[in-house]
Amino acid sequence: MDVAAFLERLRLDPLYAGQLSHVETLPAREGCFAEPAPGLSPLLGGMLAGRGITQLYTHQAQALQLARAGQDWVVTTGTASGKTLCYHLPILEHLEADPQAKAMYLFPTKALAQDQLRGLLDLVAGHDAATQRFRPGVYDGDTPTAQRRRIKAEANLLLTNPDMLHASVLPYHAKW
């Protein structure tokens, strides 16, 4: 899509008269990179390399360091700047270190949970050790009953939404 042409069409369209008050194009900036200390495990590093990621952005490395230290943190960066890895990395690192550990991702919508599942599956694809270690599953209103049982029994990374948390997880927490 040609964004400049689209914005110009909006500016000229009488239906949008006066609604577009300012357009500014910001120049691209070079990424800033950092290495966490200690570095990533060979498994996580290999998973990232498989996706073409050979360096972490500064905010990703900082988020990992803070999570490792048990600190609270918030990341605000632009679209497609790698925010997802800011929470995937510490969680995957913990799941790798502790085979008994489990994690829950709580997303506001089923669609976002499904999108994040695809991203996780892409991240672990092609790495036998990763597919054995990381077992994500979406548990929502669209999840078939048989798959729900499998997710309860096998998943160590649950992706769900507030409705399912309240309707199907918390009331039966002892079964989880």
Tab-separated table of C-alpha atoms in Angstrom:
chain	number	residue	atom	x	y	z
A	1	MET	CA	0.000	0.000	0.000
A	2	ASP	CA	1.264	3.442	-0.887
A	3	VAL	CA	0.635	5.287	2.381
A	4	ALA	CA	1.381	8.732	0.930
A	5	ALA	CA	-1.150	8.215	-1.875
A	6	PHE	CA	-3.739	6.917	0.583
A	7	LEU	CA	-3.310	9.942	2.852
A	8	GLU	CA	-3.558	12.277	-0.121
A	9	ARG	CA	-6.822	10.611	-1.199
A	10	LEU	CA	-8.164	11.110	2.328
A	11	ARG	CA	-7.098	14.753	2.319
A	12	LEU	CA	-8.893	15.383	-0.978
A	13	ASP	CA	-12.029	13.374	-0.136
A	14	PRO	CA	-14.895	15.706	0.852
A	15	LEU	CA	-16.121	13.150	3.398
A	16	TYR	CA	-12.887	13.653	5.356
A	17	ALA	CA	-12.684	17.422	4.961
A	18	GLY	CA	-10.889	18.927	7.939
A	19	GLN	CA	-10.322	15.590	9.671
A	20	LEU	CA	-6.729	15.139	8.598
A	21	SER	CA	-4.891	17.996	10.248
A	22	HIS	CA	-1.223	16.959	10.195
A	23	VAL	CA	0.926	14.435	8.380
A	24	GLU	CA	4.589	13.992	9.150
A	25	THR	CA	7.044	11.421	7.906
A	26	LEU	CA	9.697	10.531	10.422
A	27	PRO	CA	13.045	9.260	9.186
A	28	ALA	CA	14.010	5.685	9.907
A	29	ARG	CA	16.301	5.113	12.871
A	30	GLU	CA	18.951	2.474	13.249
A	31	GLY	CA	18.186	-0.191	15.807
A	32	CYS	CA	20.091	-0.290	19.089
A	33	PHE	CA	21.249	-3.735	20.124
A	34	ALA	CA	22.427	-5.283	23.385
A	35	GLU	CA	23.374	-8.686	24.738
A	36	PRO	CA	21.810	-9.988	27.931
A	37	ALA	CA	24.210	-11.225	30.570
A	38	PRO	CA	24.361	-14.124	30.828
A	39	GLY	CA	23.501	-14.774	27.206
A	40	LEU	CA	20.650	-16.862	25.903
A	41	SER	CA	20.772	-20.626	26.124
A	42	PRO	CA	21.766	-22.506	22.963
A	43	LEU	CA	18.142	-23.635	22.596
A	44	LEU	CA	16.665	-20.123	22.728
A	45	GLY	CA	19.486	-18.670	20.655
A	46	GLY	CA	18.945	-21.361	18.032
A	47	MET	CA	15.208	-20.728	17.966
A	48	LEU	CA	15.793	-17.028	17.362
A	49	ALA	CA	18.478	-17.694	14.751
A	50	GLY	CA	15.986	-19.929	12.968
A	51	ARG	CA	13.779	-16.865	12.591
A	52	GLY	CA	16.691	-14.724	11.398
A	53	ILE	CA	17.164	-12.966	14.754
A	54	THR	CA	20.849	-12.799	15.601
A	55	GLN	CA	20.758	-9.847	18.020
A	56	LEU	CA	18.334	-8.549	20.607
A	57	TYR	CA	17.180	-4.969	20.583
A	58	THR	CA	18.154	-3.013	23.667
A	59	HIS	CA	14.604	-3.047	25.029
A	60	GLN	CA	14.410	-6.840	24.624
A	61	ALA	CA	17.682	-7.423	26.459
A	62	GLN	CA	16.674	-4.967	29.203
A	63	ALA	CA	13.269	-6.634	29.634
A	64	LEU	CA	14.954	-10.032	29.942
A	65	GLN	CA	17.432	-8.699	32.518
A	66	LEU	CA	14.626	-7.131	34.579
A	67	ALA	CA	12.516	-10.281	34.419
A	68	ARG	CA	15.490	-12.395	35.496
A	69	ALA	CA	15.940	-10.044	38.476
A	70	GLY	CA	12.257	-10.368	39.428
A	71	GLN	CA	11.599	-6.720	38.660
A	72	ASP	CA	8.388	-5.295	37.243
A	73	TRP	CA	8.713	-3.635	33.842
A	74	VAL	CA	6.686	-2.112	31.033
A	75	VAL	CA	7.771	-1.868	27.410
A	76	THR	CA	6.372	0.761	25.071
A	77	THR	CA	7.827	0.815	21.592
A	78	GLY	CA	6.518	1.192	18.082
A	79	THR	CA	4.665	-1.380	16.047
A	80	ALA	CA	6.790	-4.328	14.898
A	81	SER	CA	9.668	-3.417	17.211
A	82	GLY	CA	9.862	-6.790	18.942
A	83	LYS	CA	7.729	-6.287	22.055
A	84	THR	CA	6.504	-9.877	21.942
A	85	LEU	CA	10.002	-11.250	22.541
A	86	CYS	CA	10.193	-9.068	25.658
A	87	TYR	CA	7.770	-11.425	27.376
A	88	HIS	CA	8.384	-14.619	25.390
A	89	LEU	CA	12.090	-14.787	26.241
A	90	PRO	CA	11.874	-14.722	30.051
A	91	ILE	CA	8.949	-17.131	30.056
A	92	LEU	CA	10.572	-19.563	27.638
A	93	GLU	CA	13.840	-19.305	29.554
A	94	HIS	CA	12.028	-20.224	32.776
A	95	LEU	CA	10.145	-23.104	31.122
A	96	GLU	CA	13.431	-24.393	29.739
A	97	ALA	CA	15.113	-24.254	33.152
A	98	ASP	CA	12.211	-25.830	35.070
A	99	PRO	CA	10.397	-28.709	33.330
A	100	GLN	CA	7.623	-28.528	35.966
A	101	ALA	CA	6.921	-24.829	35.354
A	102	LYS	CA	3.799	-23.602	33.593
A	103	ALA	CA	2.849	-20.179	32.292
A	104	MET	CA	-0.381	-18.480	31.310
A	105	TYR	CA	-0.763	-15.724	28.762
A	106	LEU	CA	-3.968	-13.757	29.198
A	107	PHE	CA	-5.086	-11.889	26.061
A	108	PRO	CA	-8.160	-9.684	25.713
A	109	THR	CA	-9.455	-11.503	22.615
A	110	LYS	CA	-9.499	-15.000	21.166
A	111	ALA	CA	-8.048	-13.675	17.915
A	112	LEU	CA	-5.001	-12.215	19.663
A	113	ALA	CA	-4.400	-15.468	21.556
A	114	GLN	CA	-4.573	-17.413	18.276
A	115	ASP	CA	-2.166	-14.947	16.646
A	116	GLN	CA	0.291	-15.310	19.532
A	117	LEU	CA	0.014	-19.105	19.341
A	118	ARG	CA	0.995	-18.982	15.664
A	119	GLY	CA	3.993	-16.838	16.589
A	120	LEU	CA	5.077	-19.272	19.306
A	121	LEU	CA	4.675	-22.260	16.997
A	122	ASP	CA	6.742	-20.469	14.332
A	123	LEU	CA	9.417	-19.725	16.916
A	124	VAL	CA	9.783	-23.364	18.012
A	125	ALA	CA	9.314	-24.872	14.534
A	126	GLY	CA	12.264	-26.894	13.314
A	127	HIS	CA	13.792	-27.349	16.757
A	128	ASP	CA	13.016	-30.791	18.164
A	129	ALA	CA	14.196	-29.874	21.653
A	130	ALA	CA	11.998	-26.764	21.618
A	131	THR	CA	8.875	-28.591	20.456
A	132	GLN	CA	9.369	-31.116	23.266
A	133	ARG	CA	10.103	-28.465	25.912
A	134	PHE	CA	7.553	-25.794	24.970
A	135	ARG	CA	3.987	-26.993	24.594
A	136	PRO	CA	1.654	-24.020	24.043
A	137	GLY	CA	-2.099	-24.338	23.677
A	138	VAL	CA	-5.007	-21.941	23.236
A	139	TYR	CA	-7.846	-22.583	25.656
A	140	ASP	CA	-10.860	-20.547	24.593
A	141	GLY	CA	-14.524	-20.909	23.726
A	142	ASP	CA	-13.633	-22.351	20.308
A	143	THR	CA	-11.337	-25.065	21.671
A	144	PRO	CA	-12.914	-28.522	21.136
A	145	THR	CA	-13.507	-30.616	24.260
A	146	ALA	CA	-10.922	-33.273	23.363
A	147	GLN	CA	-8.315	-30.606	22.726
A	148	ARG	CA	-9.171	-28.936	26.053
A	149	ARG	CA	-8.373	-32.198	27.847
A	150	ARG	CA	-5.078	-32.499	25.985
A	151	ILE	CA	-4.147	-28.886	26.774
A	152	LYS	CA	-4.924	-29.400	30.480
A	153	ALA	CA	-2.812	-32.536	30.542
A	154	GLU	CA	0.128	-31.505	28.351
A	155	ALA	CA	0.464	-27.755	27.779
A	156	ASN	CA	2.972	-25.810	29.797
A	157	LEU	CA	2.101	-22.495	28.165
A	158	LEU	CA	-1.606	-21.684	28.216
A	159	LEU	CA	-2.992	-18.865	26.087
A	160	THR	CA	-6.483	-17.790	27.088
A	161	ASN	CA	-8.775	-14.822	27.641
A	162	PRO	CA	-10.572	-13.350	30.674
A	163	ASP	CA	-13.869	-15.102	29.886
A	164	MET	CA	-12.275	-18.542	29.857
A	165	LEU	CA	-10.164	-17.743	32.881
A	166	HIS	CA	-13.313	-16.996	34.889
A	167	ALA	CA	-15.583	-19.649	33.355
A	168	SER	CA	-13.308	-22.654	32.916
A	169	VAL	CA	-9.959	-22.197	34.623
A	170	LEU	CA	-10.478	-20.587	38.025
A	171	PRO	CA	-13.598	-22.584	39.006
A	172	TYR	CA	-11.662	-25.797	38.315
A	173	HIS	CA	-8.203	-24.663	39.381
A	174	ALA	CA	-7.507	-27.907	41.243
A	175	LYS	CA	-7.728	-29.813	37.937
A	176	TRP	CA	-5.061	-27.570	36.430
